[in-house]
Tab-separated table of N, CA and C in Angstrom:
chain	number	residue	atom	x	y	z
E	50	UNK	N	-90.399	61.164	49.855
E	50	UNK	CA	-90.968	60.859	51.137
E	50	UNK	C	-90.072	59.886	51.918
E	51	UNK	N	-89.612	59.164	51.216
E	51	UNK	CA	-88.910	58.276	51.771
E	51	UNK	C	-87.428	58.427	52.430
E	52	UNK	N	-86.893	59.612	51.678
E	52	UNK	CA	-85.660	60.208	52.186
E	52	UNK	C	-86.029	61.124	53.461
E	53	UNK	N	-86.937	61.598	53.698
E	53	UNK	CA	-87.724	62.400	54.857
E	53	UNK	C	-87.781	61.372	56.194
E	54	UNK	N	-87.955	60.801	55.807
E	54	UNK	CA	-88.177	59.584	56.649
E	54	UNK	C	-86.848	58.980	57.187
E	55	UNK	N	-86.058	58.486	56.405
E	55	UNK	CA	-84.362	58.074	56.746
E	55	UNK	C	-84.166	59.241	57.451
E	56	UNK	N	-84.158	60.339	57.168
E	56	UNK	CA	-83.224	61.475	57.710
E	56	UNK	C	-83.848	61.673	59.317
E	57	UNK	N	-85.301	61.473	59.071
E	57	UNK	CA	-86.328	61.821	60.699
E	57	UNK	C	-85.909	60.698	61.374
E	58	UNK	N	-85.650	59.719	61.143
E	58	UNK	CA	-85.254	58.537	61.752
E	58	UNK	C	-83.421	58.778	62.359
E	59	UNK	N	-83.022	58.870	61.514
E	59	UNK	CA	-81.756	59.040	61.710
E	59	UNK	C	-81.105	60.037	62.848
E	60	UNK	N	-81.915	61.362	62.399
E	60	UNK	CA	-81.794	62.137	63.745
E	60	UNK	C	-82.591	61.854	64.923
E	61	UNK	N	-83.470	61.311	64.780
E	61	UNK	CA	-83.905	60.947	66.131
E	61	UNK	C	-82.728	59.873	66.714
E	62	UNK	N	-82.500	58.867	66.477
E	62	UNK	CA	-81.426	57.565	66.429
E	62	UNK	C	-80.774	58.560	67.542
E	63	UNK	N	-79.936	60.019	66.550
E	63	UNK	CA	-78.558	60.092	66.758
E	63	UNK	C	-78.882	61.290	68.232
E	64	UNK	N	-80.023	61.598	68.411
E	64	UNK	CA	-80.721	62.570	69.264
E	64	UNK	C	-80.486	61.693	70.699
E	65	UNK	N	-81.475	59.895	70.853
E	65	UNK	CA	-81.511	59.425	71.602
E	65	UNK	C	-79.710	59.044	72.093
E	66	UNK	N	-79.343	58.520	71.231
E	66	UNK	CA	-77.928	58.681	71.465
E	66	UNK	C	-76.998	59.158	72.094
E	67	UNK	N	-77.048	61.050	71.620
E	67	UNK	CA	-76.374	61.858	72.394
E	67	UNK	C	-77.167	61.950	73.531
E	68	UNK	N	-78.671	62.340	73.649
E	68	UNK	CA	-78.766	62.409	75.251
E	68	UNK	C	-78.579	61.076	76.428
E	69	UNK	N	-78.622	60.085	75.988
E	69	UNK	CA	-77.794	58.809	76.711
E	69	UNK	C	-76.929	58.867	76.872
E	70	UNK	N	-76.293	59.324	76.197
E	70	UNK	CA	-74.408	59.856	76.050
E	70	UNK	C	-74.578	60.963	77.610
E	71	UNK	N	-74.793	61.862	77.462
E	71	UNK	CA	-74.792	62.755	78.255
E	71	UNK	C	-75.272	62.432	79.705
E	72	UNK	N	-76.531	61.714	79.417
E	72	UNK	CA	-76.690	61.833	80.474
E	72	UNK	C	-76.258	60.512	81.703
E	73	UNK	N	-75.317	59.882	81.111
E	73	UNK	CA	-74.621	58.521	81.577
E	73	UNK	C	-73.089	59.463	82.356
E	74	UNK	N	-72.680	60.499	81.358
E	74	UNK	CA	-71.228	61.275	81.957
E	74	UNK	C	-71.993	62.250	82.873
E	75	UNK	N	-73.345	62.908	83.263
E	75	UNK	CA	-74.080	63.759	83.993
E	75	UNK	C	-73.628	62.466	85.234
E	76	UNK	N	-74.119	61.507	85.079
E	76	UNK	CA	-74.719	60.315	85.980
E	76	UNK	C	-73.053	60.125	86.963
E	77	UNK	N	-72.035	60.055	86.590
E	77	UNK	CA	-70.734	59.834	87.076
E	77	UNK	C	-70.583	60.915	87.330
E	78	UNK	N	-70.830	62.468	87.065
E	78	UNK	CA	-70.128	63.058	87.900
E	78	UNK	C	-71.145	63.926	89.369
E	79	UNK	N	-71.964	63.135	89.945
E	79	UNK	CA	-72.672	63.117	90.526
E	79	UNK	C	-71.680	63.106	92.113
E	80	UNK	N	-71.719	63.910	93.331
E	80	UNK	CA	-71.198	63.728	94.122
E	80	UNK	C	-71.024	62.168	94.666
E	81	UNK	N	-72.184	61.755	94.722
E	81	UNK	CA	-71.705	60.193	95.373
E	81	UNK	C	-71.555	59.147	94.551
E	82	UNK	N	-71.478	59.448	92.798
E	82	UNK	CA	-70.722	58.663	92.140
E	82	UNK	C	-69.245	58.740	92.433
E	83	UNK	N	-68.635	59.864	92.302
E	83	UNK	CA	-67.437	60.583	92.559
E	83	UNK	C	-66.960	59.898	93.560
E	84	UNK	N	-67.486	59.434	94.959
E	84	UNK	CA	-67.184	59.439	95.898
E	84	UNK	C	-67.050	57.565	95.813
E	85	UNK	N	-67.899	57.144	95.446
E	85	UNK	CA	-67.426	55.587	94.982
E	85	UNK	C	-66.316	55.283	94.264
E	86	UNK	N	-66.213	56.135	92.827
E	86	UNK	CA	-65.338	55.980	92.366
E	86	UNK	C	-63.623	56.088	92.994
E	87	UNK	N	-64.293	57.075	93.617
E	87	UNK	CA	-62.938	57.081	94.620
E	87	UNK	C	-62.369	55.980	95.806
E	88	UNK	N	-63.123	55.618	95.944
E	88	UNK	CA	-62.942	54.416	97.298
E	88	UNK	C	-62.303	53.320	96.199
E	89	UNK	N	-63.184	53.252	95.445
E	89	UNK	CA	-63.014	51.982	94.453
E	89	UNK	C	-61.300	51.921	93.838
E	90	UNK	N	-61.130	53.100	93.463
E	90	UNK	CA	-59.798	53.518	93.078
E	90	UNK	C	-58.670	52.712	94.248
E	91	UNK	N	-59.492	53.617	95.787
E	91	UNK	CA	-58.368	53.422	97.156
E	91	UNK	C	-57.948	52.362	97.172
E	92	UNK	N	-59.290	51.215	96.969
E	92	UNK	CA	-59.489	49.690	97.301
E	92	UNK	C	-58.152	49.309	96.420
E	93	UNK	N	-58.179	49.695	95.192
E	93	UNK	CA	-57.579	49.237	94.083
E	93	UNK	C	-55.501	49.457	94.809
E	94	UNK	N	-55.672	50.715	95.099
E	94	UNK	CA	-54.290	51.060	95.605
E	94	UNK	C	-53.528	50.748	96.530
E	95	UNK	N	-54.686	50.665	97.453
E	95	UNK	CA	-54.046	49.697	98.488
E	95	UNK	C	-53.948	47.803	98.137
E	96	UNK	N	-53.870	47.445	97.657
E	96	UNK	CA	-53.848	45.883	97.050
E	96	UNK	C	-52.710	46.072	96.202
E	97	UNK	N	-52.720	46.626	95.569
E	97	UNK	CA	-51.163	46.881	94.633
E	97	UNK	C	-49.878	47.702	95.688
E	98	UNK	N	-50.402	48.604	96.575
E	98	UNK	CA	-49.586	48.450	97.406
E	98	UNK	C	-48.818	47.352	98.406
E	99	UNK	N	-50.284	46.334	98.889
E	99	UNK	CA	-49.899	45.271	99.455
E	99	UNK	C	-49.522	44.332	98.688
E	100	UNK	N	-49.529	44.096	97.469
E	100	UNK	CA	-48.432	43.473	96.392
E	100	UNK	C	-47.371	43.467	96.313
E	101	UNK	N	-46.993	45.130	96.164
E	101	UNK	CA	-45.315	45.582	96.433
E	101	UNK	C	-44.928	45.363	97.928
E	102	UNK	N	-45.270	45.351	98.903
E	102	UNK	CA	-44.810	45.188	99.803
E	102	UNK	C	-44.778	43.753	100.213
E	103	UNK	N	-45.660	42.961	99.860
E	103	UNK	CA	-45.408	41.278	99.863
E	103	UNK	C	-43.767	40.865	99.148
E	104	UNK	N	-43.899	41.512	97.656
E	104	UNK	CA	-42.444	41.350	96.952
E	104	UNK	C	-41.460	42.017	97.471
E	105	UNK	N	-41.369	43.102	97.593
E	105	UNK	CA	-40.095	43.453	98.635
E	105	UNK	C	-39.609	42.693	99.549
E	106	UNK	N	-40.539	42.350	100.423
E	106	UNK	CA	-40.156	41.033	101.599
E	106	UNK	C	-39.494	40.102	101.169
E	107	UNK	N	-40.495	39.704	100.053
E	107	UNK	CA	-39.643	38.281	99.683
E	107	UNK	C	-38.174	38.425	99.289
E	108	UNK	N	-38.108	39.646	98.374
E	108	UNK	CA	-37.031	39.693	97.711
E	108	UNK	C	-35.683	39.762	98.821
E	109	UNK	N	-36.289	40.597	100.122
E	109	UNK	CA	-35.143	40.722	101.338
E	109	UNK	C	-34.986	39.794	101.479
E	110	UNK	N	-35.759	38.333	101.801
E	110	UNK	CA	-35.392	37.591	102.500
E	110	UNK	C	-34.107	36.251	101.503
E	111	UNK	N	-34.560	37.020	100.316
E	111	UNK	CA	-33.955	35.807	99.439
E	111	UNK	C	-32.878	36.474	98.867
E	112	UNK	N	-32.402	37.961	98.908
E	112	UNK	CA	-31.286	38.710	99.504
E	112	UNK	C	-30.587	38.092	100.235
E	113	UNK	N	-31.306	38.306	101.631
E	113	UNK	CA	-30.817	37.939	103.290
E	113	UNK	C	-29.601	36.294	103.136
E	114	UNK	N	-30.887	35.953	102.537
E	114	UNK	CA	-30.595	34.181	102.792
E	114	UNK	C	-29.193	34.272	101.336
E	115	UNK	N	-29.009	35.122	100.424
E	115	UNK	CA	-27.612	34.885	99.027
E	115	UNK	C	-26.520	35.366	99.848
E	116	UNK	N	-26.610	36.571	100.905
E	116	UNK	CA	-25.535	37.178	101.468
E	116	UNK	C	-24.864	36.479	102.922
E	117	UNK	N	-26.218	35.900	103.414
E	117	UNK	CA	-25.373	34.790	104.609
E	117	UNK	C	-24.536	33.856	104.284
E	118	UNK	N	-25.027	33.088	103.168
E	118	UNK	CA	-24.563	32.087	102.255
E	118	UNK	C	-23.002	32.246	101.790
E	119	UNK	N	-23.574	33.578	101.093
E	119	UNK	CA	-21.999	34.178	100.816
E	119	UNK	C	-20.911	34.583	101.825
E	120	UNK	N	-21.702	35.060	102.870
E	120	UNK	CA	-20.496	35.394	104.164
E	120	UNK	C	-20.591	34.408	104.608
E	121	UNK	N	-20.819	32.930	104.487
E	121	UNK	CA	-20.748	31.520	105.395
E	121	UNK	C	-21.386	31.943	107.039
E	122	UNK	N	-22.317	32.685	107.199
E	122	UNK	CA	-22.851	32.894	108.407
E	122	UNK	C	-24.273	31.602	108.618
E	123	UNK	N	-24.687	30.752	107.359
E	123	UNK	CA	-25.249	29.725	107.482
E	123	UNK	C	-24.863	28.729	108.267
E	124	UNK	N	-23.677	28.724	108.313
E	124	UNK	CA	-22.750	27.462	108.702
E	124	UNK	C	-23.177	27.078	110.569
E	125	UNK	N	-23.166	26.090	110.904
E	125	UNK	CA	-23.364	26.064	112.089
E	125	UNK	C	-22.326	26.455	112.871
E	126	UNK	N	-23.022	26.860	114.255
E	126	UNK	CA	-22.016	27.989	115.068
E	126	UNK	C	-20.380	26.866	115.818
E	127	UNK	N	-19.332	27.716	116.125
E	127	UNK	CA	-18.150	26.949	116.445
E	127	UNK	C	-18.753	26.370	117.920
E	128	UNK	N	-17.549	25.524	118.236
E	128	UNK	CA	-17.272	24.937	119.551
E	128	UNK	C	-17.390	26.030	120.258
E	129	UNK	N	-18.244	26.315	121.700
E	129	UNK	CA	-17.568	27.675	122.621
E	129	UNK	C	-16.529	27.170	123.255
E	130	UNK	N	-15.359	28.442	123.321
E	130	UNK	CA	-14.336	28.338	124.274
E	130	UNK	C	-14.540	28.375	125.610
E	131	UNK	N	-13.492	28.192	126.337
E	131	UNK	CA	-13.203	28.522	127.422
E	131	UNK	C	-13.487	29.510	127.590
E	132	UNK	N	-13.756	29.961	128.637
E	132	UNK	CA	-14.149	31.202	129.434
E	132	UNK	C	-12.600	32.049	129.658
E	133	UNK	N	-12.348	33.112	129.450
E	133	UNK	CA	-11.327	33.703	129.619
E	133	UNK	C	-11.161	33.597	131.329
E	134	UNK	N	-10.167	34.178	131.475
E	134	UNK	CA	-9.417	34.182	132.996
E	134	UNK	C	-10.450	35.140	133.350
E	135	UNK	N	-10.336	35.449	134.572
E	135	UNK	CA	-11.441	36.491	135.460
E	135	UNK	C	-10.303	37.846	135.341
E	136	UNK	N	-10.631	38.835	135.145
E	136	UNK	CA	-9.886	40.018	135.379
E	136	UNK	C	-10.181	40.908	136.631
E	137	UNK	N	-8.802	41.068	136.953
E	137	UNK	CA	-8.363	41.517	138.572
E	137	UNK	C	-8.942	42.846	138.774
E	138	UNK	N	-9.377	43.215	139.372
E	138	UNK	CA	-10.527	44.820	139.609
E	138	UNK	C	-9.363	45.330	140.092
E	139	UNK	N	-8.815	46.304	139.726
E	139	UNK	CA	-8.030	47.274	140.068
E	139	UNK	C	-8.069	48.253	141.191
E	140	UNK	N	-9.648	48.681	141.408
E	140	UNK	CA	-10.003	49.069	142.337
E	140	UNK	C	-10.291	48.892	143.686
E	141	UNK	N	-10.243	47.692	143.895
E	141	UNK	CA	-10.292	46.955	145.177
E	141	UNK	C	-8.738	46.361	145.605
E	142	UNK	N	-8.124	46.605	145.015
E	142	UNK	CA	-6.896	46.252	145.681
E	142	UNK	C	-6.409	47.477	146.795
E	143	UNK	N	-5.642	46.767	147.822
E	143	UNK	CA	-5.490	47.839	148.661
E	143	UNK	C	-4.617	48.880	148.113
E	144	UNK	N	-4.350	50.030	148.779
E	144	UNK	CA	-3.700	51.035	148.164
E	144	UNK	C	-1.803	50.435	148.256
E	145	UNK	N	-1.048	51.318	147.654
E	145	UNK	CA	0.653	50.621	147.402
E	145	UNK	C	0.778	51.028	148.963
E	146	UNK	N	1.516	50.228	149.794
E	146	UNK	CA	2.036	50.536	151.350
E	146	UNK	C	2.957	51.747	151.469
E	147	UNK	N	3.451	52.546	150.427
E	147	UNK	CA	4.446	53.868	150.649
E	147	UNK	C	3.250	54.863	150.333
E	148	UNK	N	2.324	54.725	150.244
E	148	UNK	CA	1.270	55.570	149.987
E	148	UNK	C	0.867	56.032	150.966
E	149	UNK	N	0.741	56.979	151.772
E	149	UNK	CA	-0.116	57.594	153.047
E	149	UNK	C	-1.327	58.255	152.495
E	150	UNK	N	-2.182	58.227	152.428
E	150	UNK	CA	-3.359	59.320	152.719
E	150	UNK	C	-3.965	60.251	153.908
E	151	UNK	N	-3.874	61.353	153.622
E	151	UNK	CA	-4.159	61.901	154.915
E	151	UNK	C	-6.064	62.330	155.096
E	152	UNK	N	-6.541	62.722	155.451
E	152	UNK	CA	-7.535	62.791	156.094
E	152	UNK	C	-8.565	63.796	154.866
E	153	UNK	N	-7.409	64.628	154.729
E	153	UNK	CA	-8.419	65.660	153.746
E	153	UNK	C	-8.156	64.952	152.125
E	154	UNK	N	-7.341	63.880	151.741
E	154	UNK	CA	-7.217	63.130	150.553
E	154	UNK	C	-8.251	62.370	150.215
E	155	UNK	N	-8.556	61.905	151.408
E	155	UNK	CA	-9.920	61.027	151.167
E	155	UNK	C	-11.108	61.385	150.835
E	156	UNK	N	-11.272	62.348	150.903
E	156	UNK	CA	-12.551	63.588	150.511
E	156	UNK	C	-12.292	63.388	149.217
């Protein structure tokens, strides 16, 4: 009697079990579980995206800042020069005096 008993017990145990089992994976694949799970996921992807893209930045800028360093573009800027001479417009000078133009040249 007593082994009747362990065993009725036991399968019941393992009865309640599996249908909890089941019906917890029924329960998730439910359209608007699905549909949480999914956002939840997005939420998740976009934050690890904005992670990598926080570190990239940094990493440019601390790039940026080894390669100025290295090309001495840190350095403060020179003395400005002088202004070069003004250059003579070529085009406004009058034409050479052995030059004639005639009437239909000027067209």
């Amino acid at each position: 009697m007593f082994r009747r008993a362990f065993w009725f017990t036991t399968g019941v145990a393992a009865g309640v079990w599996a249908t909890t089992k089941v019906n917890r994976k029924l329960a998730k694949l439910t359209p608007e579980s699905l549909a949480l799970q999914a956002a939840d996921r997005a939420v998740v992807a976009g934050r690890k995206v904005k992670l990598f893209a926080l570190d990239v930045r940094d990493g440019m800028a601390h790039r940026e800042e080894a390669l100025k360093e290295a090309l001495g573009l840190n350095a403060a800027p020179p003395e400005p020069h002088a202004l070069p001479e003004q250059r003579r417009l070529v085009a406004l000078e009058p034409p050479h005096p052995h030059h004639t133009l005639t009437r239909k040249e000027d067209h």
